[in-house]
XYZ file of C-alpha atoms in Angstrom:
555
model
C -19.762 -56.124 290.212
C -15.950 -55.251 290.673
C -14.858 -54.812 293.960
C -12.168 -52.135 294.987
C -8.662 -53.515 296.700
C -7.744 -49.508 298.592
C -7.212 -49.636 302.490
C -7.452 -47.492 304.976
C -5.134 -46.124 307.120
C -6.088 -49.028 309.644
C -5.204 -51.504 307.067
C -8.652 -53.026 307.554
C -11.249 -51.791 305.631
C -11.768 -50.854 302.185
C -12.096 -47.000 301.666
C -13.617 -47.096 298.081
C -17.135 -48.234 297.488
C -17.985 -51.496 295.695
C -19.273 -50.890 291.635
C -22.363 -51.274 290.962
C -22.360 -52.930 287.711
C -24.614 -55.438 285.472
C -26.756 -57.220 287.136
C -25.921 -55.555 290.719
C -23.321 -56.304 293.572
C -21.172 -59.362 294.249
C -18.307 -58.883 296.645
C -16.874 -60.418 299.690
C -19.085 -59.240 303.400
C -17.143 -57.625 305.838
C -16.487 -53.882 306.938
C -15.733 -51.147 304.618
C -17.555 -49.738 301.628
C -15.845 -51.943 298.984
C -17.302 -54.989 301.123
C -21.052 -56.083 301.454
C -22.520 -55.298 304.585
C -25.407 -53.125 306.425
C -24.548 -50.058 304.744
C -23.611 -51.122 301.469
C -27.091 -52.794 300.913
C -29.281 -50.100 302.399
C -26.982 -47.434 300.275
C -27.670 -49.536 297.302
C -31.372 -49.941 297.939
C -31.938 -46.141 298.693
C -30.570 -45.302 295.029
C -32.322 -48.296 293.171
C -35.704 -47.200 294.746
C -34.933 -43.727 293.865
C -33.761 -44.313 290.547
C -36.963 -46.426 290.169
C -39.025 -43.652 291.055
C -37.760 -41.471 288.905
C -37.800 -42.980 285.772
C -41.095 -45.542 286.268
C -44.710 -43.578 287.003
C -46.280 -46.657 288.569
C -43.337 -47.800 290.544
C -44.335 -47.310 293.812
C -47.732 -49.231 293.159
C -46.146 -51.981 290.707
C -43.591 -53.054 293.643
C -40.082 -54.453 293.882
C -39.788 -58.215 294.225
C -37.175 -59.237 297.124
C -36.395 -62.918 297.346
C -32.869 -64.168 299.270
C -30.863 -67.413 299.493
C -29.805 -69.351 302.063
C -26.058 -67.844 302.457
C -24.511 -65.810 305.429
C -26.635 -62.862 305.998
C -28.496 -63.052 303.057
C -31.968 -62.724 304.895
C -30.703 -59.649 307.249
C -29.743 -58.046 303.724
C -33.139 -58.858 302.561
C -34.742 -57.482 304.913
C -32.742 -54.508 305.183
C -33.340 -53.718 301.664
C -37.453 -54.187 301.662
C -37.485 -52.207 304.798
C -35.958 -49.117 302.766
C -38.059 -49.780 299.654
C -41.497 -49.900 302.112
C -39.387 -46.233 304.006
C -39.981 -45.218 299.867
C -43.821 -45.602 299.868
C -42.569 -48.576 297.203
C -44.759 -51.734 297.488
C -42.404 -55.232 298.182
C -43.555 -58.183 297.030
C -42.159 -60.241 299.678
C -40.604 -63.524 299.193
C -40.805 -65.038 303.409
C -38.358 -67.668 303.136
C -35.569 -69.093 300.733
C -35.743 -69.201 297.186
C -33.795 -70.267 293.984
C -32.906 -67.563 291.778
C -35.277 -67.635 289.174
C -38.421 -67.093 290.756
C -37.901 -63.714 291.360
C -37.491 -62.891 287.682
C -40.720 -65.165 287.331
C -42.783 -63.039 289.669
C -41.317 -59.625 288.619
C -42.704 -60.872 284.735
C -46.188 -62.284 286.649
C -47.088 -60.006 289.199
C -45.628 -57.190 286.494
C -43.394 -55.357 289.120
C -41.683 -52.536 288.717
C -37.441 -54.516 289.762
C -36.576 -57.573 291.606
C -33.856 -58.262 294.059
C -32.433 -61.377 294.768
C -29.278 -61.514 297.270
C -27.378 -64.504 296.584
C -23.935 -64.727 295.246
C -24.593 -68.219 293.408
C -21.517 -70.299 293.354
C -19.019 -67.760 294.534
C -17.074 -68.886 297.674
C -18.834 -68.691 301.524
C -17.306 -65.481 302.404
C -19.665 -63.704 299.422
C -22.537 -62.339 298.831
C -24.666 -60.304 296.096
C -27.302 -57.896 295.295
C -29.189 -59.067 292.011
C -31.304 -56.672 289.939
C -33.575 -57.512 287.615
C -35.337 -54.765 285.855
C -39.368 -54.363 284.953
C -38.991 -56.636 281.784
C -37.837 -59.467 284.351
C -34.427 -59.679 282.589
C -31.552 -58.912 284.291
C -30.694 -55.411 284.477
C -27.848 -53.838 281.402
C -26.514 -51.023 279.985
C -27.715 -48.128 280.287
C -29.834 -48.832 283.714
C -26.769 -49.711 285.229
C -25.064 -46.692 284.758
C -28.217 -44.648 285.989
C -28.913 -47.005 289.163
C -25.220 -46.748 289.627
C -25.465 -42.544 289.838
C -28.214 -42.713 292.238
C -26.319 -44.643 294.394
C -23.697 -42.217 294.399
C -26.224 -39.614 295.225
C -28.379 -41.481 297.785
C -25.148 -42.128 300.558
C -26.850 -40.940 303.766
C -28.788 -43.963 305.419
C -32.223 -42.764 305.775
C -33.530 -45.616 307.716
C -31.959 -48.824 308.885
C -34.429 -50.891 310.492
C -35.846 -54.829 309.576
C -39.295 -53.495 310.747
C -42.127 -54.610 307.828
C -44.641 -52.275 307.053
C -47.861 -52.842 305.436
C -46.252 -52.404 302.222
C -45.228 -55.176 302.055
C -46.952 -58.185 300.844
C -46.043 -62.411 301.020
C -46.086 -63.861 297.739
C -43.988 -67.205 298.457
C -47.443 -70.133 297.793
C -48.812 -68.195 295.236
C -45.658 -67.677 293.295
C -44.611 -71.120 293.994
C -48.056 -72.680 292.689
C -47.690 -70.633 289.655
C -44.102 -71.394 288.801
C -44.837 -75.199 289.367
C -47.531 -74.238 286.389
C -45.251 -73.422 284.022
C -43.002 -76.056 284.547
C -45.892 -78.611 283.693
C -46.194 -76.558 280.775
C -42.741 -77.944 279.673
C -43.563 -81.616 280.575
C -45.642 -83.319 277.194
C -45.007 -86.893 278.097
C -47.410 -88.223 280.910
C -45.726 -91.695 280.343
C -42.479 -90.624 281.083
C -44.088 -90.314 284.914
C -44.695 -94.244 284.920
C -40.810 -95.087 284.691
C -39.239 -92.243 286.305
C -35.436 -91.940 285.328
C -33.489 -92.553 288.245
C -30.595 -90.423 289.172
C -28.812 -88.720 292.393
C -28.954 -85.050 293.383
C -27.010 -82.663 294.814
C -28.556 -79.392 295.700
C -24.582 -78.726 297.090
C -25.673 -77.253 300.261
C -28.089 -74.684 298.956
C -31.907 -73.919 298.574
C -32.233 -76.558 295.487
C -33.862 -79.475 296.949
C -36.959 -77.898 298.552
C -37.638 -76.938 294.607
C -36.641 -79.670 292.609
C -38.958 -81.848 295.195
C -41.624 -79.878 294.037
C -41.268 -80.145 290.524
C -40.793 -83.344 290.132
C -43.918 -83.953 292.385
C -45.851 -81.542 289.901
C -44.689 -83.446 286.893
C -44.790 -87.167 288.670
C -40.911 -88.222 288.730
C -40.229 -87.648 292.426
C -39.410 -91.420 293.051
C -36.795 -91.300 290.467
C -34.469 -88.955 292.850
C -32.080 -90.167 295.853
C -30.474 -87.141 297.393
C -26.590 -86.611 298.505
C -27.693 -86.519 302.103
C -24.650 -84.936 303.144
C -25.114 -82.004 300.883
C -28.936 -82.056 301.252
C -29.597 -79.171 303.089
C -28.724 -75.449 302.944
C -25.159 -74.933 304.767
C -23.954 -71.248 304.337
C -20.450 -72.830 305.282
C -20.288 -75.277 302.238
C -18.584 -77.523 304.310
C -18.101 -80.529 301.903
C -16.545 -78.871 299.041
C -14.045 -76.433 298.700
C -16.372 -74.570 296.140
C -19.912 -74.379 295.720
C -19.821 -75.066 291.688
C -20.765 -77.931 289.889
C -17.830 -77.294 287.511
C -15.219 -77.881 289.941
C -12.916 -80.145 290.543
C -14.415 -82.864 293.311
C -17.307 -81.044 293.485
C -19.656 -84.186 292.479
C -16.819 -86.416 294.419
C -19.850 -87.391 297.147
C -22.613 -87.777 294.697
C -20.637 -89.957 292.582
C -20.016 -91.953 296.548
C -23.621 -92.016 296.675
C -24.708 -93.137 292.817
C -22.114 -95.806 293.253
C -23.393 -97.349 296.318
C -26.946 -97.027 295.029
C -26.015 -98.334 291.652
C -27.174 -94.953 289.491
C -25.474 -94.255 286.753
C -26.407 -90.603 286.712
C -26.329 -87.693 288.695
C -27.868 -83.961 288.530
C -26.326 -81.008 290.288
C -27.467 -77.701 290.615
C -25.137 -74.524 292.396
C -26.474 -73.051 295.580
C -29.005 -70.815 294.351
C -30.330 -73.605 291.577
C -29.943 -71.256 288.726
C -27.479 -73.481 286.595
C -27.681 -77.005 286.392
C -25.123 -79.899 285.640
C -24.952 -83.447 284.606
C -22.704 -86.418 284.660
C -23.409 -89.850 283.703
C -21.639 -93.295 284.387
C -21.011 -94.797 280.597
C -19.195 -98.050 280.410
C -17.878 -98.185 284.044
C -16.438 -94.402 283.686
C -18.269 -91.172 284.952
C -18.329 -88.670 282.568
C -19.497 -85.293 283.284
C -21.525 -83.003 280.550
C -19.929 -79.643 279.670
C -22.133 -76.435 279.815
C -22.009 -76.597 275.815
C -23.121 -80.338 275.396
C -26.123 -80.018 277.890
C -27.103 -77.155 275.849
C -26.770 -78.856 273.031
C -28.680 -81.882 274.089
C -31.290 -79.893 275.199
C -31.629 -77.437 272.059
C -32.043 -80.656 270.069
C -34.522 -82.007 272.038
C -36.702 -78.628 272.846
C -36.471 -79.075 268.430
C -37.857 -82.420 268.688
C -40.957 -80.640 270.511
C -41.623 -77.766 268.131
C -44.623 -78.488 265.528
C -43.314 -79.215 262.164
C -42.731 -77.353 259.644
C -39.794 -76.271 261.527
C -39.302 -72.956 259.777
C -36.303 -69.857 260.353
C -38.799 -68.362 262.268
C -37.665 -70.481 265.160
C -35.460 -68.942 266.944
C -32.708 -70.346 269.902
C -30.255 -68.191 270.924
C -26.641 -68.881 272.651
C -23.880 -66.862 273.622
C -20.319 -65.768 271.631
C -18.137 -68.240 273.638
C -20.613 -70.974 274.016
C -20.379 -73.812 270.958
C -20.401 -73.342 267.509
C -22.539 -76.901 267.203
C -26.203 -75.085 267.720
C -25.674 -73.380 264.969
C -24.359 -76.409 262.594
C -27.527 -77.903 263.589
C -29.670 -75.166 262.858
C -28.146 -74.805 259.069
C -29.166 -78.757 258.820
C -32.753 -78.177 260.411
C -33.764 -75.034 259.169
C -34.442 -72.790 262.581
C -32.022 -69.480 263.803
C -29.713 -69.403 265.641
C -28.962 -65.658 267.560
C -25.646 -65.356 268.947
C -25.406 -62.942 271.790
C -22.226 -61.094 274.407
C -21.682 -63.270 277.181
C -24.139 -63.858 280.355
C -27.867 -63.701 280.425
C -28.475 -60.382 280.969
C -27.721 -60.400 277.115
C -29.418 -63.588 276.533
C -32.681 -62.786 278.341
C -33.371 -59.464 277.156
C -32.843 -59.737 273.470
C -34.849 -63.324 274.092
C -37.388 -60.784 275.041
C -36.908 -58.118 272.223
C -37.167 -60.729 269.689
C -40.752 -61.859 271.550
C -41.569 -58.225 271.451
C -41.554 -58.273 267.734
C -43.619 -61.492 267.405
C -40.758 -64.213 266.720
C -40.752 -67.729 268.688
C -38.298 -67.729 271.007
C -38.218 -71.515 272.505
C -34.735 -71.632 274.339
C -31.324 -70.229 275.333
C -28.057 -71.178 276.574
C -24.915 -70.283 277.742
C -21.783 -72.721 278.150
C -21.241 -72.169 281.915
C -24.322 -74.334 282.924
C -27.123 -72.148 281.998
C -30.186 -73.051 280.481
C -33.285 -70.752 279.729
C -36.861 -71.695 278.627
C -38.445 -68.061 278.415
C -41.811 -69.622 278.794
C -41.270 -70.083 281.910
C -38.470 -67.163 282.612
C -35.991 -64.452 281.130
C -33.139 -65.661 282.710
C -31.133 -69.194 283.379
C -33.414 -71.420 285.768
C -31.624 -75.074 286.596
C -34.634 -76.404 288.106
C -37.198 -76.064 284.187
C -34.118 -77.285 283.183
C -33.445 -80.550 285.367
C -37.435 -81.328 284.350
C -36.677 -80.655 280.861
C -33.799 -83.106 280.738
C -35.526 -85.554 283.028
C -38.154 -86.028 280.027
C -35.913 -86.460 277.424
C -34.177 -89.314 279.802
C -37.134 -90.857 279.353
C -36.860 -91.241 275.574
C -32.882 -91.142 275.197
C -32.142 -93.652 277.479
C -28.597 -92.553 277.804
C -27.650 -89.043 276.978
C -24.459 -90.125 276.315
C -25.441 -92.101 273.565
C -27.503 -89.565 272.203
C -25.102 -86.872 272.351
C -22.362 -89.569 270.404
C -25.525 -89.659 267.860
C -25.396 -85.903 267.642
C -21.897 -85.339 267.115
C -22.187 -88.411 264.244
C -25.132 -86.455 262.383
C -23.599 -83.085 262.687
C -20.042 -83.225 263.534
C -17.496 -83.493 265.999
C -17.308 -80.033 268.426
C -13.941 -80.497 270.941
C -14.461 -77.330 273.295
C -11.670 -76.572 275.932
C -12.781 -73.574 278.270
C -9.676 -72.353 280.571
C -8.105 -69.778 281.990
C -4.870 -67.566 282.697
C -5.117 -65.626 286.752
C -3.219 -62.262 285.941
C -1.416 -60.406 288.798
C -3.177 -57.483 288.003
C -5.516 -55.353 285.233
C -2.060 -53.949 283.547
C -0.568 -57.266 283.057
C -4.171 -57.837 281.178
C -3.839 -55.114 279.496
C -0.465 -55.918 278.065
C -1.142 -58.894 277.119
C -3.907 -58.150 275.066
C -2.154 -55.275 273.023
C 1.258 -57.224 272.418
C -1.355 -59.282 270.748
C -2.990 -56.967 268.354
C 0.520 -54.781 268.130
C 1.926 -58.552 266.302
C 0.560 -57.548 263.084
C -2.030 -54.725 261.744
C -4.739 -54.375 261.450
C -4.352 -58.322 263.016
C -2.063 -61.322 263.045
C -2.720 -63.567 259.171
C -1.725 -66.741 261.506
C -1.960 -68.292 264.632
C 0.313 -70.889 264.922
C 0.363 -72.694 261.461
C -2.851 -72.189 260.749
C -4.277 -68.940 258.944
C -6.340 -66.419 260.408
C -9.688 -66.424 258.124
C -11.303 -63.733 260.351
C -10.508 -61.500 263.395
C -13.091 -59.894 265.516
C -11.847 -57.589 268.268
C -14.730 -55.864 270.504
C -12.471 -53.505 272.368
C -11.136 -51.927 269.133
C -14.733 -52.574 266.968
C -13.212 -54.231 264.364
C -14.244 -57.113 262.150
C -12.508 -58.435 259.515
C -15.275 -60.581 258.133
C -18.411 -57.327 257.853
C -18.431 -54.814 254.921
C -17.666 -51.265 257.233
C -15.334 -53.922 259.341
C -17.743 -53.212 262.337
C -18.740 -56.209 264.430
C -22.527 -56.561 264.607
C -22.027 -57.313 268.385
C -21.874 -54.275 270.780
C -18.377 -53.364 271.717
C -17.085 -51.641 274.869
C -13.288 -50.602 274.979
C -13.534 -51.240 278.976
C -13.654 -54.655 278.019
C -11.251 -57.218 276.381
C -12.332 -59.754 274.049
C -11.072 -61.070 270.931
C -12.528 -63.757 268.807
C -10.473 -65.540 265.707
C -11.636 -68.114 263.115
C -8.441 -70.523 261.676
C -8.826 -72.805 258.926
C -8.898 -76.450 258.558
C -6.403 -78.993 258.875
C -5.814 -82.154 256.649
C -7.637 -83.616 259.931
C -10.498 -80.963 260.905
C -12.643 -78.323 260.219
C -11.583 -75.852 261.552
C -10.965 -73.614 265.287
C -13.017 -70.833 266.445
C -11.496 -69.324 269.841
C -12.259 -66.262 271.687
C -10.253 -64.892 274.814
C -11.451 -62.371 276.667
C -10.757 -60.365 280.357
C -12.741 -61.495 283.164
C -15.412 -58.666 284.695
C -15.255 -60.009 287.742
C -11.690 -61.886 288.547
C -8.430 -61.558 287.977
C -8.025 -64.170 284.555
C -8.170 -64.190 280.864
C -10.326 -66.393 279.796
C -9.917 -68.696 276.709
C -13.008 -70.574 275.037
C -11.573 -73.307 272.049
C -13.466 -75.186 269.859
C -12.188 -77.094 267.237
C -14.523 -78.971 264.601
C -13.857 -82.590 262.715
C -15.561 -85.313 261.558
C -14.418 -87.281 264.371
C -13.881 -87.283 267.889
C -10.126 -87.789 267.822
C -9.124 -85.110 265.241
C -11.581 -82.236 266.935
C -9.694 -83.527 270.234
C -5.801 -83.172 268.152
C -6.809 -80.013 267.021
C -7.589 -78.348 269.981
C -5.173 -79.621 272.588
C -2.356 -78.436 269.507
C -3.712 -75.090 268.935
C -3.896 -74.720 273.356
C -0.231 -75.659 273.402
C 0.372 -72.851 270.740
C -1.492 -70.036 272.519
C 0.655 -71.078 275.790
C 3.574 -70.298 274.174
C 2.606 -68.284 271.378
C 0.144 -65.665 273.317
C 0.418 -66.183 277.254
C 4.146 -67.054 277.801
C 4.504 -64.517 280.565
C 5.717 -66.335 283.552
C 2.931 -64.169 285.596
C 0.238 -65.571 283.731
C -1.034 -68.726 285.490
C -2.931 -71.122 283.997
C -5.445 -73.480 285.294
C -4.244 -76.207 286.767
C -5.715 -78.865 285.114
C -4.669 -77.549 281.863
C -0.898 -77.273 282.778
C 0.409 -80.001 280.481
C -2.404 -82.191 278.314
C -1.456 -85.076 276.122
């Protein structure tokens, strides 16, 4: 999913091709062959349907699944792409107008299809696009089928037809897919009287396919007249023209639905990004909006997907959650007797061990990740913000606030102050520096970070772990990648900090993901902010390195 910065001799265009990497192709659309455009898709759709071909018997039978979002060009690239899959002989299962994200991992797993496409580019700025791949198991696509799809590509250059023409191959799937998903969402949904006194909130589907599909499930599980809609942001605008980026997470992103909930008198809102595949939450508590972080939603959504499992609640349980995400889950899980899996970043981790585990009998009955995704493999392998908006909407119904529940949370279980920011770089050396002044500080790693002491180092670009027997870490490593993870001891005020910064696959920053643990709010918030103002100075004093703005200076 890198994109390549060389020019041509024009100054224009991009000479080197774009990187096919996990989960596909996300780049800005323009001319050139490290941009997304007519080419690059068909030239990336000749070697997937190749590749597929080659290594799958029944793949021309079992079909590729091609849904697209509502952004700039995202149907021509659609089209473009089932056009040289039907050129193939391959079957498409044909998705005739927008879709969220997630149902085309839902109907590669129900209709048992040999890949799935989705072009969308989620949250990324107007100028993008993408080229999502989800493999046969209806997870997103990793290592090693990457690598291979990526080699076809290479050898599949030459467009061999470039037409929008639809064949007979290929097959509309949108109403029965649609009825089906709806199906599984009721499957979530065990409280018919939470339909009789809807929660009422504001959404924001801001500007993309979202509304048409949260309409529909909350028809399907009887809570449509809870919802008023940001009608300024209701429906799909490739343009964006209301926010300066599509993501929930961002600054003044929410600014109108807040507008809205405050002239309505609503004290909470639910977001999803333009392609409805993470979902977000803020709430108005005592006259002051607060907005949910990836890791408390998760958390507040673990606990209550608990609340639904039949007792005995046994290790055979299993939720899973990424590295970076928050350490809480798994506190909980040593009080309440399920597992906990911890997994690399991003859901094409998450969904596919999610379905290993399946594979091998074990209960699987969620998974998140701290950047706003939620998965309920029930329904699908891979984060879905609509089963998740239902999912919360139920719990509303019996929390009240979720606030107030999540203050009862952090009371039963402790205090979890996360701060997720990040450094831009000026360029992959300057990363690359940074990270090995850091490990060159001390060997085989630094005993302290700041005052505190370092009671285990985990580095996945070198392998190393200081806390297993052979000092390898049980994760998977990759010395492409840079990520280091460090537990610090307690304070006379806290717990504890866990922190892991890591190198960006797909922007220029280093990433930083905090957490420190206390037995109150206060301390867990000391803690953090102090060991933050450390690593500025300590780790990332380069005057290149440019923080995030909002964590410049914090009290």
């Amino acid at each position: 999913m890198q994109e390549t910065t060389s020019k041509s001799l024009n100054g224009d265009c991009p000479r080197v091709g774009l990187t096919f990497g996990t989960a596909g192709l996300r780049a800005r659309m323009g001319a050139g062959f490290a941009r997304l455009n007519s080419l690059t898709i068909i030239q990336t759709s000749q070697g997937l349907a190749e590749y597929l071909l080659l290594k799958l018997p029944h793949a021309a039978t079992s079909g590729i699944v091609v849904g697209h979002d509502a952004r700039h060009n995202s149907e021509l690239f659609a089209q473009l792409a089932a056009a040289v899959f039907e050129g193939k002989g391959i079957t498409v299962w044909w998705y005739e107008d927008i879709v969220h994200t997630p149902l085309v991992p839902f109907a590669v797993k129900t209709l048992q299809a040999a890949a799935g496409i989705m072009v969308t580019a989620s949250h990324n700025p107007a100028a993008d696009n993408g080229y999502k791949v989800y493999s046969s198991s209806g997870c997103q696509i990793n290592s090693p089928e990457d690598a291979g799809i990526a080699s076809s590509i290479l050898l599949n250059q030459e467009p061999q037809r470039w037409t929008m023409q639809a064949s007979s191959l290929r097959r509309p799937i949108l109403t029965t897919m649609q009825t089906q998903y709806l199906q599984s969402l009721r499957g979530l949904v065990s409280l018919p009287e939470a339909a009789k006194n809807p929660t009422q909130f504001v959404y924001t589907p801001m500007h993309g396919v979202g509304l048409r599909y949260m309409t529909s499930a909350l028809e399907a599980i009887g809570m449509k007249n809870g919802m008023t809609v940001v009608a300024q942001q209701a429906q799909p605008d490739p343009d964006f023209p209301t926010v300066n980026y599509p993501n929930p997470e961002e600054k003044g992103a929410l600014d109108l639905a807040v507008m809205t909930a405050d002239e309505k008198s609503i004290g909470l809102i639910l977001a999803n990004d333009p392609d409805a595949d993470r979902f977000a939450v803020a709430e108005k508590v005592d006259g002051v909006w607060r907005q949910f972080t990836g890791d408390q939603m998760g958390i507040l959504l673990a606990h209550w997907t608990l609340s639904r499992i039949a007792s005995p609640v046994t290790a055979g349980d299993i939720m899973l959650t990424s590295t970076v995400s928050s350490q809480m889950l798994s506190c909980i899980a040593e009080v309440e007797g399920f597992t906990v899996r911890e997994t690399l970043t991003g859901f094409k981790w998450l969904g596919n061990i999610t379905k290993d585990l399946q594979g091998q009998g074990m209960k699987v009955h969620f998974a998140y990740e701290e950047a706003l995704g939620y998965m309920f493999p029930n329904v699908v392998h891979d984060k879905d913000g609509i089963s998740a908006a239902v999912v919360f909407l139920e719990a509303c119904s019996v929390w009240g606030s979720p606030w107030r529940k999540l203050q009862d949370l952090y009371a039963k279980y402790g205090y979890f102050e996360t701060i997720n920011t990040y450094w831009r770089s000026p360029h992959v050396l300057q990363t690359q520096s940074t990270f090995s002044r850091i490990r060159s500080s001390e060997h085989p790693y630094p005993t302290k970070v700041g005052h505190r002491m370092v009671l285990r180092w985990r580095d996945l670009t070198t392998c190393y772990d200081s806390a297993t027997r052979n000092n390898i870490p049980e994760l998977p490593c990759s010395a492409s990648t840079q990520m280091i993870t460090c537990w610090l001891d307690g304070s006379e005020s806290d717990d504890g900090i866990r922190f892991t910064v890591r190198a960006s696959g797909t922007e220029p920053k280093i990433k930083l993901y905090l957490e420190c643990r206390s037995r109150d709010h206060n301390s867990a918030h000391k803690g953090a902010v102090e060991m933050l103002e450390w690593l500025k100075t300590g780790w990332f004093h380069d005057t290149s390195l440019q923080i995030e703005e909002r964590f410049a200076s914090l009290k």
